[in-house]
Amino acid sequence: ESISTALTAVETAGGGTVYLANGVHTLAASLTIASNVTLIGENAEATFIDFNSGSYTINILGSSAYTTGTVSIDNNSSTLTGSGTTWTGNVTTSDHVLLDGIWYPVGTVDSNTQITLEIPFGGGDLSGATYIAAVIKNDVRIERLTLMNSAVAAITLQYTNEVFMDDLNIIACAT
């Protein structure tokens, strides 16, 4: 079974772990890792993912980013107010909002210019601030692997939270 097929099966199950035995696992395409998924090798010194000098990567990518307008929110408030935003139809309760470097889950989309966050904002008051609303990838782990021979960056992250990497070696990959 291919690594990609195993990752898809674990994603379909709602999360879990894909174990790779020691050896060289040569790829002919990029891998995508979903939320709540762990990719773990038997031993970082003996479990290799070889990108075969291709432009392949391990992708951990959120989606559906929306950034139009600016936002305001007070410390300890759950009410996010937008200016120039059109949140109805562009932001959902599956999204998180990145404010001051922290992802906050969307509780409700109340209107084009108001979102209620599930938890209160913990930073200093914001006014006219930029933000990102997106479906994020969360709780992803990559452990005990050597990644090698990618013509691009070995791992690509975007719109993520709680990504853990432990005991990884990266050899002959672009940065």
C-alpha positions in Angstrom: 0.0 0.0 0.0 1.4 3.4 -0.9 2.0 6.1 1.7 -0.5 8.4 0.0 -3.2 5.6 0.1 -2.5 5.0 3.8 -2.7 8.7 4.6 -6.1 9.0 2.8 -7.5 5.9 4.6 -6.4 7.4 8.0 -7.9 10.8 7.1 -11.2 9.1 6.0 -11.3 7.4 9.4 -11.1 10.8 11.2 -7.4 10.5 12.1 -4.8 8.0 13.2 -1.2 7.0 12.5 0.6 5.8 9.4 3.7 3.8 10.3 6.6 3.4 7.9 9.0 0.5 8.2 12.8 1.1 7.9 13.9 1.4 4.3 13.7 3.8 1.4 10.2 5.0 0.4 10.6 6.7 -3.0 7.8 9.1 -4.0 6.5 10.1 -7.4 4.2 12.8 -6.1 3.7 15.0 -3.1 2.1 13.7 0.1 -0.8 15.5 1.8 -1.3 15.1 5.6 -4.7 15.9 7.1 -5.7 17.0 10.6 -5.3 14.5 13.4 -2.8 12.4 11.4 0.6 11.2 12.4 3.3 10.0 9.9 5.9 8.1 11.8 9.0 6.1 10.8 10.5 3.2 12.6 13.8 4.9 13.1 15.0 8.3 11.7 18.4 6.9 10.9 16.9 4.1 8.8 13.5 5.2 7.5 13.8 7.4 4.4 11.3 9.3 2.3 13.1 9.9 -1.0 11.5 12.6 -3.2 13.6 11.3 -6.1 14.9 14.8 -7.0 11.4 15.8 -7.9 9.4 18.9 -6.9 7.6 16.9 -4.3 6.9 17.9 -0.7 4.9 16.9 2.3 1.9 19.3 2.3 0.1 20.3 5.5 -2.2 22.9 4.1 -5.4 24.5 5.3 -7.8 26.0 2.8 -10.5 28.5 2.0 -8.6 31.5 3.2 -10.5 34.8 3.4 -8.7 38.1 4.3 -10.8 40.9 2.8 -11.2 44.0 5.0 -9.9 44.6 8.6 -11.1 43.7 12.0 -11.5 45.1 15.5 -11.8 43.2 18.8 -11.2 44.0 22.5 -9.3 41.9 24.9 -11.5 39.2 26.5 -14.3 39.7 24.0 -15.7 37.1 21.7 -17.3 39.6 19.2 -15.1 40.2 16.2 -16.2 43.2 14.1 -15.2 43.6 10.5 -14.8 46.6 8.2 -15.0 46.0 4.5 -15.7 42.3 5.2 -18.3 40.0 3.6 -18.2 37.1 6.0 -21.7 35.6 5.2 -20.9 33.0 2.6 -17.1 33.3 2.9 -16.6 32.3 6.5 -18.2 29.3 8.3 -18.2 27.6 11.7 -15.6 25.2 10.3 -13.1 28.1 10.1 -10.7 29.6 12.5 -9.6 33.2 12.5 -5.9 34.2 13.0 -5.7 37.2 15.3 -2.4 38.4 16.7 -0.7 35.1 15.9 -3.3 32.8 17.5 -6.0 30.8 15.8 -9.5 31.2 17.3 -12.4 28.9 16.3 -15.5 30.6 14.7 -18.6 30.1 16.9 -21.1 31.8 14.7 -21.1 34.1 11.6 -23.6 36.7 12.7 -23.5 39.0 9.7 -21.1 40.3 6.9 -19.4 42.3 9.6 -19.7 40.3 12.9 -18.4 36.9 14.0 -18.7 35.4 17.4 -15.6 33.5 18.4 -15.9 30.2 20.4 -13.4 31.5 23.0 -12.6 35.1 24.0 -9.7 36.9 22.3 -6.7 36.8 24.6 -4.6 39.6 23.1 -4.5 43.4 23.4 -7.3 45.4 21.8 -7.1 45.3 18.0 -8.5 48.0 15.7 -8.1 48.0 11.9 -6.0 44.8 12.1 -5.4 42.3 9.3 -6.6 38.7 9.8 -7.0 35.4 8.1 -10.1 33.2 8.2 -9.4 29.7 7.0 -10.1 26.0 7.4 -6.9 25.0 9.3 -5.0 21.7 9.6 -4.6 20.8 13.2 -2.8 18.2 15.3 -0.4 16.8 12.7 2.7 14.9 13.6 5.7 13.8 11.6 8.3 11.8 13.5 11.4 9.6 13.1 12.1 10.1 9.4 14.8 11.2 7.0 13.4 13.3 4.2 15.8 13.6 1.2 16.3 14.7 -2.4 13.4 17.2 -2.9 13.9 20.0 -5.5 11.6 22.1 -3.2 11.1 22.4 0.5 10.6 19.0 2.0 7.6 20.2 4.1 5.1 22.9 3.2 2.9 24.4 5.9 0.1 26.9 5.5 -2.9 27.7 7.8 -1.9 25.2 10.4 -2.0 24.8 14.2 -0.3 22.3 16.5 2.0 20.7 14.0 4.7 18.6 15.7 7.9 17.4 14.1 10.3 15.3 16.1 13.5 13.4 15.2 13.5 14.5 11.5 16.6 14.7 9.3 16.3 16.7 6.1 19.0 16.1 3.5 19.5 17.6 0.0 16.2 19.5 -0.1 15.7 23.1 -1.2 14.7 25.6 1.4 
